[in-house]
Amino acid sequence: MSTQTRRLLGTSLLLTSLMFGASQALAEVVLHRGNSGEPQTLDQANTSIDIEAFILKDLYEGLTIYDAKGEIVPGAAESWTVSDDGTVYTFKIRENANWSDGSPVTAEDFVFSIQRVQNPETAAKYANILYPIKNAEKANKGEAKLEEIGAKAVDAKTLEITLERATPFFLELLAHQTALPVSRASLEKNGKDFVKPGVMVSNGAYKLESHVPNDNLVVLKNEHHWDAANTQIDKVVFYPIDDQAASVRRFEAKEMDLVYNFSADQIDRLKESYGEQVRVSPSASTYYYVFDTRQEPYSDVRVRQALSMAVDRDFLAEEIYSGAQLPAYSFVPDGLGGYEAAKADFAEMSQLDREDKAIELMKEAGYGEGGKPLAIEIRYNTNPNHERVATAIADMWKNTFGANVTMTNLDVASHYAYLQEGGAFNVARAGWVADYADAENFLALNVSTNVTFNYGKYNNPEFDALMAKSYTEGDAEARKKILHDAEVMLMRDQPIAPLMGTANLWLVSDRVSGWQDNAANEHLSRFLSVAE
C-alpha cells in the first residue's frame, strides 16, 4: 500500500469517526410527557394545580426541591442554618446558580419574589403557603408594608428569612410552586409577558422553548443551570391531553413516555398488557366523611365509631374506583414526609367483625334497631363517583343499622361554602390534598379554632394541646411522635371517617429510568433518563 493510499484511508477513517461522533452528540434525548390538561398560567404566583406545577418545577427551582424519592433536598440554596429557636433561616445560594440568560440568581431575587406573592395586587392563589414568614400574612391583607416581610438579602448570595414562629415544615413550603423565584429584571422589563416563550427567564433545569395552547409545550435543557452536566434529558415535550382514552392510545403507540391520570376502569387491562409500566401509588390526599359533632347522635363517639366501622372501604376502592383509590384508616396519608400514620384501631379487623362491633356500639348508644331510629342525610358535592360512594354507604348503613339514609348534593363551590360557613348537617363528604409534605397539614384541620376547615366542629382540648405542642418542638422525631399521638386521639374519636387515599395514576414507559413513586407526586424531568 502506498503512502498516499494510507493517508487517504486514514483521512477517510478519521472523517467517518468524526461524523459518527457528531451524530451521536447531536442526537437529542427527548421525553414526551402527557400532562392531562392545559396550564391556566405559567406565573408561579398564580398557579394552583399539579399539571402547572409539573411544568413550573422543570422551569424554575426554589431554595429547596423534592428529589426523585419525594424528599426535600437543596435546590437553588446549597445549604442553610436555622436559629436555635427555629425562627430564623439563613440560606446560602449556590455561587453557580444562574438564570437561563446567564445572570446570577441572587438573594434579592427571592426577596422580590416573596414580596410579589404577598402583594395584594398580585392576588396570588396560594399566598397563605408563605404566611409563616414574619408579617407575610399582614402584608397580604394590606396591614403591613411589603418591606416589613421577614425576608432580606444579607449579601448577593445570602438570604435570611425570619418566621412568625418555629415552623418545622418550612422547608417543604419553600419547595411549593408558589415559592419559586421570578427574575425581577425580566418581569420589570416584560410585564405580564415574562411567561412567554422567547421571553421567559428561568432558573431551573429547563427553559421554555415554545407553547402551542392545547397542543404542546416544549422545554429545553438550561445550559446555565448549576447541575446541567447531570441533566440527561435535552428536551421535554408536555402534551396537555385531557382525553384519557387518547392519552392511553398515544402511550400504547409509543408516542408518549409518561401519562398522568388515565381512566381507573382501564387499570386491569393495562396491567395485563404493560405490567410494571402501570403505576398506582398512594397520593398525599384523603377522601373522608365528616360528622357534625354539634348535634345528636353524632355528638356520641360510639355512633361515629359505629358508622365509620360499618363502611366497607375495600368495596368503595375496588368496585367504585377500580383500585384507583386505596382504603384509608388514618387521616394522614401513608408515607407523608417520613411520618408514621396512626390508623383506627379497627383497621386490622375483618369487615364482618367490624360490622358486629359497630352494631354493638350503636346499641350501647341507644340507636338503631331496638333503639332510637337513625335518619341520616349525606351531603356531597356533585360528582358521579361521589354519588356512587354515597349510595353504597347508604346501603351499608341501612343493612347494618336499619338506618333511613337520604342524600343531598350541591355543586362543589356551594358544598364547601356551606361547610366552611358552619352550616348544620349530619354527614358530609370532604377531601384534602396536602399542600406540603407534613402531617400537620391534615391534623390542623381538626383544631377547634380552625373555623374554616373543621367542618364538624370537633372540640377536644387534649387534641388542641398536642397540636400546639407540636409547633414548639424543635426535634423532628419528637415532633412526629406528638403528631402521631394527636392522630391516635383523632382516630379514636372519629369526628371524621377516612375512607380512601387517592392514588396517583401514571403510565411510565420502560424506556424511562430514574422514576420513583412517591406520595408527594414529585417527578422532576432532570432526575429521569430515557433510553433511545
Coordinates of C-alpha atoms in Angstrom, one line a residue:
M1 CA 0.0 0.0 0.0
S2 CA 1.4 3.4 -1.0
T3 CA 2.0 6.2 1.5
Q4 CA -0.7 8.3 -0.4
T5 CA -3.2 5.4 -0.1
R6 CA -2.5 5.0 3.6
R7 CA -3.0 8.8 4.1
L8 CA -6.3 8.7 2.2
L9 CA -7.6 5.7 4.1
G10 CA -6.5 7.4 7.4
T11 CA -8.3 10.6 6.5
S12 CA -11.4 8.6 5.5
L13 CA -11.5 6.8 8.8
L14 CA -10.9 10.0 10.7
L15 CA -13.8 11.7 8.9
T16 CA -16.1 8.7 9.5
S17 CA -15.2 8.8 13.2
L18 CA -15.8 12.5 13.4
M19 CA -19.1 12.2 11.6
F20 CA -20.3 9.4 13.8
G21 CA -19.2 11.3 16.9
A22 CA -21.0 14.4 15.7
S23 CA -24.2 12.4 15.0
Q24 CA -24.1 10.9 18.5
A25 CA -23.5 14.3 20.1
L26 CA -26.4 15.8 18.1
A27 CA -28.8 13.1 18.9
E28 CA -31.4 14.8 21.2
V29 CA -32.7 12.9 24.2
V30 CA -36.4 13.7 24.3
L31 CA -39.0 12.9 27.0
H32 CA -42.7 13.0 25.9
R33 CA -44.9 13.8 28.9
G34 CA -48.7 13.5 28.9
N35 CA -49.9 16.2 31.3
S36 CA -53.7 15.7 31.4
G37 CA -54.6 19.4 30.9
E38 CA -53.7 22.8 29.6
P39 CA -52.0 25.0 32.3
Q40 CA -54.0 28.1 33.1
T41 CA -50.8 30.1 33.8
L42 CA -47.1 29.8 34.0
D43 CA -46.9 32.6 36.5
Q44 CA -45.7 30.9 39.7
A45 CA -47.6 33.4 41.9
N46 CA -51.0 32.4 40.3
T47 CA -50.6 28.7 39.9
S48 CA -52.8 26.3 41.8
I49 CA -52.9 22.9 40.2
D50 CA -50.5 20.0 39.8
I51 CA -50.3 20.0 36.0
E52 CA -49.0 23.5 36.2
A53 CA -46.5 22.6 39.0
F54 CA -45.1 19.8 36.9
I55 CA -44.1 22.3 34.2
L56 CA -43.1 25.1 36.5
K57 CA -40.8 23.0 38.6
D58 CA -38.9 21.9 35.5
L59 CA -38.5 25.6 34.5
Y60 CA -37.8 27.1 38.0
E61 CA -36.0 26.0 41.1
G62 CA -36.8 27.0 44.6
L63 CA -34.5 27.2 47.6
T64 CA -35.4 23.6 48.3
I65 CA -36.8 21.0 45.9
Y66 CA -38.1 17.4 46.1
D67 CA -35.8 14.7 44.8
A68 CA -36.8 11.6 42.9
K69 CA -37.9 9.9 46.1
G70 CA -40.1 12.8 47.1
E71 CA -37.7 14.0 49.8
I72 CA -36.6 17.6 50.5
V73 CA -33.1 18.4 49.3
P74 CA -31.1 21.6 48.5
G75 CA -32.2 23.4 45.3
A76 CA -31.0 26.9 44.5
A77 CA -29.7 27.1 48.0
E78 CA -26.8 24.8 48.6
S79 CA -27.1 24.9 52.4
W80 CA -28.9 26.7 55.3
T81 CA -28.7 27.2 59.0
V82 CA -31.6 27.6 61.5
S83 CA -31.5 29.6 64.7
D84 CA -31.8 27.7 68.0
D85 CA -35.4 28.9 68.3
G86 CA -36.3 27.8 64.8
T87 CA -37.4 31.2 63.6
V88 CA -34.5 32.4 61.5
Y89 CA -33.3 30.6 58.4
T90 CA -30.2 31.7 56.6
F91 CA -29.8 30.3 53.1
K92 CA -26.5 30.2 51.1
I93 CA -27.5 30.4 47.5
R94 CA -25.2 28.5 45.1
E95 CA -22.4 30.5 43.6
N96 CA -23.1 28.9 40.3
A97 CA -26.9 29.3 40.5
N98 CA -27.8 31.3 37.3
W99 CA -30.8 32.4 35.4
S100 CA -31.3 31.0 31.9
D101 CA -29.9 34.3 30.4
G102 CA -26.6 33.6 32.3
S103 CA -27.1 36.3 35.0
P104 CA -26.6 35.2 38.6
V105 CA -29.5 34.1 40.9
T106 CA -29.3 36.4 44.0
A107 CA -30.8 36.6 47.4
E108 CA -32.6 39.8 46.3
D109 CA -34.4 37.7 43.6
F110 CA -36.0 35.6 46.3
V111 CA -36.8 38.7 48.5
F112 CA -38.5 40.3 45.5
S113 CA -40.4 37.1 44.7
I114 CA -41.7 36.6 48.2
Q115 CA -42.9 40.2 48.3
R116 CA -44.6 39.8 45.0
V117 CA -46.6 36.8 46.2
Q118 CA -47.7 38.7 49.3
N119 CA -48.6 41.9 47.4
P120 CA -52.4 42.1 47.5
E121 CA -52.3 43.4 43.9
T122 CA -50.8 40.1 42.7
A123 CA -53.8 38.2 44.1
A124 CA -51.7 35.0 44.5
K125 CA -53.9 32.0 44.9
Y126 CA -51.6 30.3 47.4
A127 CA -50.2 33.3 49.2
N128 CA -51.1 31.6 52.5
I129 CA -48.3 29.0 51.8
L130 CA -45.8 31.6 52.9
Y131 CA -47.7 33.0 55.8
P132 CA -45.3 31.5 58.3
I133 CA -42.8 34.2 57.2
K134 CA -42.9 37.2 59.6
N135 CA -45.5 39.8 58.5
A136 CA -46.3 37.9 55.3
E137 CA -50.0 37.5 56.2
K138 CA -50.3 41.1 57.4
A139 CA -48.8 42.4 54.1
N140 CA -51.1 40.2 52.0
K141 CA -54.0 41.7 53.9
G142 CA -52.7 45.2 53.5
E143 CA -51.9 45.5 57.2
A144 CA -48.1 45.8 56.8
K145 CA -45.7 47.1 54.1
L146 CA -44.1 44.6 51.8
E147 CA -40.7 45.8 53.1
E148 CA -41.7 44.6 56.6
I149 CA -41.9 41.0 55.5
G150 CA -39.2 38.9 57.1
A151 CA -37.1 38.2 54.1
K152 CA -33.8 40.1 53.5
A153 CA -30.7 39.9 51.4
V154 CA -27.7 39.8 53.7
D155 CA -25.5 39.9 50.6
A156 CA -25.8 38.8 47.0
K157 CA -25.8 35.1 47.9
T158 CA -27.1 35.1 51.4
L159 CA -30.8 35.2 52.2
E160 CA -32.2 35.5 55.7
I161 CA -35.9 34.6 56.4
T162 CA -37.5 35.3 59.7
L163 CA -40.7 33.4 60.7
E164 CA -43.6 34.4 62.9
R165 CA -42.9 31.2 64.9
A166 CA -41.0 28.0 64.6
T167 CA -42.4 26.1 61.6
P168 CA -40.7 22.6 61.3
F169 CA -42.2 22.1 57.8
F170 CA -41.0 25.4 56.4
L171 CA -38.5 23.7 54.0
E172 CA -41.4 21.9 52.5
L173 CA -43.3 25.1 51.9
L174 CA -40.3 26.5 50.1
A175 CA -40.5 23.7 47.6
H176 CA -44.1 24.6 46.7
Q177 CA -44.6 26.3 43.3
T178 CA -45.7 29.5 44.9
A179 CA -42.2 29.9 46.4
L180 CA -40.4 29.6 43.0
P181 CA -38.4 32.7 42.2
V182 CA -39.1 35.1 39.3
S183 CA -36.5 37.2 37.6
R184 CA -37.1 40.7 38.7
A185 CA -35.2 42.1 35.7
S186 CA -37.3 40.1 33.2
L187 CA -40.6 40.9 35.0
E188 CA -39.9 44.6 35.1
K189 CA -38.9 44.7 31.5
N190 CA -41.6 42.5 30.1
G191 CA -44.5 42.8 32.4
K192 CA -47.1 40.1 32.1
D193 CA -45.3 38.8 29.0
F194 CA -42.5 37.5 31.2
V195 CA -44.1 34.0 31.0
K196 CA -43.9 33.8 27.1
P197 CA -41.6 31.6 25.1
G198 CA -38.5 33.5 24.0
V199 CA -39.1 36.0 26.8
M200 CA -39.1 33.8 30.0
V201 CA -36.0 33.8 32.1
S202 CA -36.0 30.8 34.5
N203 CA -33.5 29.2 36.9
G204 CA -34.5 25.6 36.7
A205 CA -33.0 22.7 34.8
Y206 CA -35.0 23.7 31.7
K207 CA -36.1 26.8 29.8
L208 CA -39.2 27.5 27.8
E209 CA -38.8 26.9 24.1
S210 CA -42.4 27.0 22.8
H211 CA -46.0 26.8 23.8
V212 CA -48.9 26.0 21.5
P213 CA -52.0 26.0 23.7
N214 CA -54.0 22.8 23.8
D215 CA -51.3 21.1 21.7
N216 CA -47.8 21.0 23.3
L217 CA -45.4 22.9 25.5
V218 CA -41.6 22.4 24.9
V219 CA -38.8 23.0 27.3
L220 CA -35.1 22.7 26.6
K221 CA -32.2 21.9 28.8
N222 CA -30.9 25.1 30.5
E223 CA -27.2 25.1 29.9
H224 CA -26.8 27.7 32.7
H225 CA -28.4 25.6 35.4
W226 CA -25.8 24.7 38.1
D227 CA -26.4 20.9 37.6
A228 CA -26.7 20.9 33.8
A229 CA -23.9 18.4 33.5
N230 CA -26.0 15.8 35.2
T231 CA -29.3 16.5 33.4
Q232 CA -29.6 13.7 30.8
I233 CA -32.8 14.7 29.0
D234 CA -32.3 17.5 26.4
K235 CA -35.9 18.3 25.6
V236 CA -39.2 17.7 27.4
V237 CA -42.5 17.9 25.4
F238 CA -45.6 18.3 27.6
Y239 CA -48.9 17.3 26.0
P240 CA -52.0 18.8 27.6
I241 CA -54.3 16.0 26.7
D242 CA -57.4 15.8 28.9
D243 CA -58.9 13.0 26.9
Q244 CA -57.8 10.0 28.9
A245 CA -58.5 7.4 26.3
A246 CA -56.5 9.4 23.7
S247 CA -53.6 9.6 26.2
V248 CA -53.6 5.8 26.6
R249 CA -53.7 5.3 22.9
R250 CA -50.7 7.5 22.4
F251 CA -48.8 5.7 25.1
E252 CA -49.6 2.4 23.5
A253 CA -48.4 3.8 20.2
K254 CA -45.1 4.8 21.9
E255 CA -45.8 8.4 21.2
M256 CA -45.7 9.4 24.9
D257 CA -43.4 8.1 27.6
L258 CA -45.4 9.3 30.6
V259 CA -49.2 9.6 31.0
Y260 CA -50.7 11.3 34.1
N261 CA -54.3 10.3 35.2
F262 CA -55.7 7.7 33.0
S263 CA -59.2 6.2 33.4
A264 CA -59.4 4.0 36.5
D265 CA -61.5 1.4 34.7
Q266 CA -58.5 0.6 32.5
I267 CA -56.2 -0.4 35.3
D268 CA -56.7 -4.2 35.0
R269 CA -56.4 -4.2 31.2
L270 CA -53.3 -2.0 31.2
K271 CA -51.6 -4.0 33.9
E272 CA -52.2 -7.2 31.9
S273 CA -50.6 -5.6 28.9
Y274 CA -47.9 -3.4 30.4
G275 CA -47.2 -4.8 33.9
E276 CA -45.0 -2.5 35.9
Q277 CA -45.3 0.3 33.4
V278 CA -48.7 0.9 35.2
R279 CA -48.0 2.8 38.4
V280 CA -50.7 3.1 41.0
S281 CA -49.2 4.8 44.1
P282 CA -50.6 6.4 47.2
S283 CA -51.1 10.1 47.0
A284 CA -50.8 12.7 49.7
S285 CA -54.6 13.0 49.9
T286 CA -57.6 11.7 51.8
Y287 CA -61.2 11.2 50.9
Y288 CA -63.3 11.3 54.0
Y289 CA -66.7 11.8 55.6
V290 CA -67.1 14.3 58.5
F291 CA -69.8 14.1 61.2
D292 CA -71.4 17.2 62.7
T293 CA -70.4 16.8 66.3
R294 CA -72.7 19.6 67.5
Q295 CA -75.8 17.5 67.2
E296 CA -77.2 14.1 68.2
P297 CA -76.5 11.3 67.5
Y298 CA -73.1 12.5 66.0
S299 CA -72.1 14.1 69.3
D300 CA -71.8 10.5 70.6
V301 CA -68.4 9.0 69.9
R302 CA -69.9 5.5 69.8
V303 CA -72.2 6.4 67.0
R304 CA -69.4 8.0 65.0
Q305 CA -67.2 4.9 65.5
A306 CA -70.0 2.6 64.5
L307 CA -70.9 4.4 61.4
S308 CA -67.2 4.5 60.4
M309 CA -66.7 0.8 61.1
A310 CA -69.7 -0.2 59.0
V311 CA -68.2 1.3 55.8
D312 CA -66.6 -1.3 53.6
R313 CA -63.7 0.7 52.3
D314 CA -62.4 -2.2 50.2
F315 CA -65.7 -2.2 48.3
L316 CA -65.5 1.6 47.7
A317 CA -61.9 1.4 46.4
E318 CA -62.2 -1.7 44.3
E319 CA -65.7 -1.7 43.0
I320 CA -66.4 2.0 42.6
Y321 CA -62.9 3.3 41.8
S322 CA -61.5 0.1 40.2
G323 CA -58.4 0.3 42.5
A324 CA -57.7 3.9 41.6
Q325 CA -58.1 4.7 45.3
L326 CA -56.9 2.8 48.3
P327 CA -58.7 2.0 51.6
A328 CA -57.8 4.5 54.3
Y329 CA -57.9 4.1 58.1
S330 CA -55.8 7.1 59.0
F331 CA -56.5 10.8 58.2
V332 CA -52.8 11.4 57.3
P333 CA -51.8 9.5 54.2
D334 CA -49.1 6.9 54.5
G335 CA -45.5 7.9 53.8
L336 CA -46.0 11.7 54.2
G337 CA -42.7 13.2 55.0
G338 CA -41.5 10.1 56.8
Y339 CA -44.4 10.3 59.2
E340 CA -46.0 7.0 60.5
A341 CA -49.7 7.4 60.2
A342 CA -51.9 6.3 63.2
K343 CA -54.7 4.0 62.0
A344 CA -58.0 3.5 63.6
D345 CA -58.0 0.5 66.0
F346 CA -60.4 -1.4 63.8
A347 CA -58.1 -1.3 60.8
E348 CA -56.9 -4.9 61.2
M349 CA -60.3 -6.4 61.8
S350 CA -62.2 -8.2 59.1
Q351 CA -65.2 -6.3 57.7
L352 CA -67.6 -8.8 59.3
D353 CA -66.0 -8.3 62.7
R354 CA -66.2 -4.6 62.2
E355 CA -69.9 -4.7 61.5
D356 CA -70.6 -6.9 64.5
K357 CA -68.7 -4.4 66.7
A358 CA -70.5 -1.5 65.1
I359 CA -73.9 -3.0 65.9
E360 CA -72.8 -3.5 69.5
L361 CA -71.6 0.1 69.8
M362 CA -74.8 1.5 68.2
K363 CA -76.9 -0.5 70.6
E364 CA -74.9 0.8 73.6
A365 CA -75.6 4.3 72.4
G366 CA -79.3 3.6 72.2
Y367 CA -79.7 3.9 68.4
G368 CA -80.6 1.6 65.6
E369 CA -82.7 -1.5 65.7
G370 CA -84.4 -1.7 69.2
G371 CA -83.4 1.9 70.0
K372 CA -83.9 5.3 68.6
P373 CA -84.3 5.3 64.8
L374 CA -81.4 6.5 62.7
A375 CA -82.3 9.1 60.0
I376 CA -79.1 10.2 58.2
E377 CA -78.6 12.7 55.5
I378 CA -75.4 12.5 53.5
R379 CA -74.2 15.7 51.8
Y380 CA -71.8 15.6 48.9
N381 CA -70.5 17.7 46.1
T382 CA -72.0 16.8 42.7
N383 CA -69.9 14.2 41.0
P384 CA -70.9 10.7 39.7
N385 CA -68.2 8.9 41.7
H386 CA -69.3 10.8 44.9
E387 CA -72.9 9.8 44.3
R388 CA -71.9 6.2 43.9
V389 CA -69.9 6.3 47.1
A390 CA -72.8 7.9 49.0
T391 CA -75.3 5.4 47.6
A392 CA -73.1 2.5 48.6
I393 CA -72.6 3.8 52.1
A394 CA -76.3 4.5 52.5
D395 CA -76.9 0.8 51.7
M396 CA -74.2 -0.3 54.2
W397 CA -75.8 1.8 57.0
K398 CA -79.3 0.6 56.1
N399 CA -78.2 -3.1 56.1
T400 CA -76.2 -2.8 59.3
F401 CA -78.3 -0.5 61.4
G402 CA -81.7 -0.3 59.6
A403 CA -80.9 3.4 59.0
N404 CA -83.1 5.6 56.8
V405 CA -80.5 7.4 54.7
T406 CA -81.1 10.3 52.3
M407 CA -78.7 12.2 50.1
T408 CA -78.3 15.9 49.2
N409 CA -75.8 17.3 46.7
L410 CA -74.6 20.7 45.7
D411 CA -72.0 21.9 43.2
V412 CA -68.5 21.9 44.6
A413 CA -68.3 25.6 45.4
S414 CA -71.7 25.7 47.2
H415 CA -71.0 22.4 49.0
Y416 CA -67.7 23.6 50.6
A417 CA -69.1 27.1 51.1
Y418 CA -71.9 25.6 53.2
L419 CA -69.4 23.6 55.3
Q420 CA -67.0 26.4 55.7
E421 CA -69.7 28.8 56.8
G422 CA -70.7 26.5 59.6
G423 CA -74.0 25.1 58.2
A424 CA -75.6 22.3 60.2
F425 CA -75.5 18.8 58.7
N426 CA -75.4 15.1 59.6
V427 CA -72.7 13.6 57.5
A428 CA -70.8 15.3 54.7
R429 CA -68.2 14.3 52.1
A430 CA -64.9 16.1 52.0
G431 CA -61.4 15.7 50.7
W432 CA -58.0 17.1 51.4
V433 CA -54.8 17.1 49.3
A434 CA -51.5 18.0 51.0
D435 CA -50.2 21.5 50.4
Y436 CA -46.9 20.3 51.8
A437 CA -45.4 17.0 53.0
D438 CA -46.2 17.3 56.7
A439 CA -48.8 15.6 58.9
E440 CA -49.7 18.9 60.4
N441 CA -51.3 20.0 57.1
F442 CA -54.0 17.3 57.7
L443 CA -54.3 17.2 61.5
A444 CA -54.6 21.0 61.9
L445 CA -57.9 20.9 60.1
N446 CA -59.4 19.5 63.2
V447 CA -58.2 22.0 65.8
S448 CA -61.1 23.7 67.5
T449 CA -60.0 27.2 66.4
N450 CA -59.9 26.2 62.7
V451 CA -63.2 27.8 61.9
T452 CA -62.8 27.3 58.1
F453 CA -61.9 23.6 57.7
N454 CA -63.0 22.0 61.0
Y455 CA -66.4 21.3 59.3
G456 CA -67.7 19.0 62.1
K457 CA -66.7 21.5 64.9
Y458 CA -64.7 18.8 66.7
N459 CA -63.6 20.3 70.0
N460 CA -61.1 18.3 72.1
P461 CA -58.8 20.3 74.4
E462 CA -56.3 17.4 74.6
F463 CA -56.0 17.2 70.8
D464 CA -55.6 21.0 70.6
A465 CA -52.9 20.9 73.3
L466 CA -50.9 18.3 71.4
M467 CA -51.1 20.3 68.2
A468 CA -50.0 23.4 70.0
K469 CA -47.1 21.5 71.5
S470 CA -46.0 20.2 68.0
Y471 CA -45.4 23.8 66.9
T472 CA -42.8 24.4 69.6
E473 CA -41.0 21.1 69.5
G474 CA -37.7 21.5 67.6
D475 CA -36.6 17.9 67.5
A476 CA -38.0 16.3 64.3
E477 CA -38.6 12.8 65.7
A478 CA -40.1 14.1 68.9
R479 CA -42.4 16.3 66.9
K480 CA -43.5 13.3 64.8
K481 CA -44.3 11.4 67.9
I482 CA -46.5 14.3 69.2
L483 CA -48.4 14.4 65.9
H484 CA -48.8 10.7 65.9
D485 CA -50.3 10.8 69.4
A486 CA -52.7 13.5 68.2
E487 CA -53.8 11.4 65.3
V488 CA -54.3 8.4 67.6
M489 CA -56.8 10.6 69.5
L490 CA -58.4 11.8 66.3
M491 CA -58.9 8.2 65.1
R492 CA -60.3 7.2 68.4
D493 CA -62.9 10.0 68.4
Q494 CA -63.7 9.6 64.7
P495 CA -65.1 13.2 64.1
I496 CA -64.0 12.3 60.6
A497 CA -64.1 8.9 58.9
P498 CA -61.2 8.5 56.5
L499 CA -62.4 6.4 53.6
M500 CA -59.9 6.3 50.8
G501 CA -56.5 7.6 49.9
T502 CA -56.4 8.9 46.3
A503 CA -53.9 7.1 44.2
N504 CA -51.7 8.7 41.7
L505 CA -52.1 7.0 38.3
W506 CA -49.2 7.1 35.9
L507 CA -48.1 5.1 32.8
V508 CA -44.3 5.1 32.7
S509 CA -42.7 3.7 29.7
D510 CA -40.0 1.1 30.2
R511 CA -37.7 3.5 28.2
V512 CA -37.7 5.8 31.2
S513 CA -35.2 5.2 34.1
G514 CA -35.0 7.0 37.4
W515 CA -38.7 7.1 38.1
Q516 CA -39.7 6.5 41.8
D517 CA -43.3 6.5 43.1
N518 CA -43.7 8.9 46.0
A519 CA -46.6 10.4 48.0
A520 CA -45.6 13.9 47.1
N521 CA -46.2 13.1 43.4
E522 CA -43.0 14.9 42.5
H523 CA -41.2 13.8 39.3
L524 CA -38.7 16.4 38.0
S525 CA -37.6 15.6 34.5
R526 CA -33.9 16.3 35.5
F527 CA -33.9 13.2 37.6
L528 CA -35.1 10.9 34.7
S529 CA -33.3 9.5 31.7
V530 CA -34.6 8.0 28.5
A531 CA -33.2 5.1 26.5
E532 CA -33.1 5.8 22.8

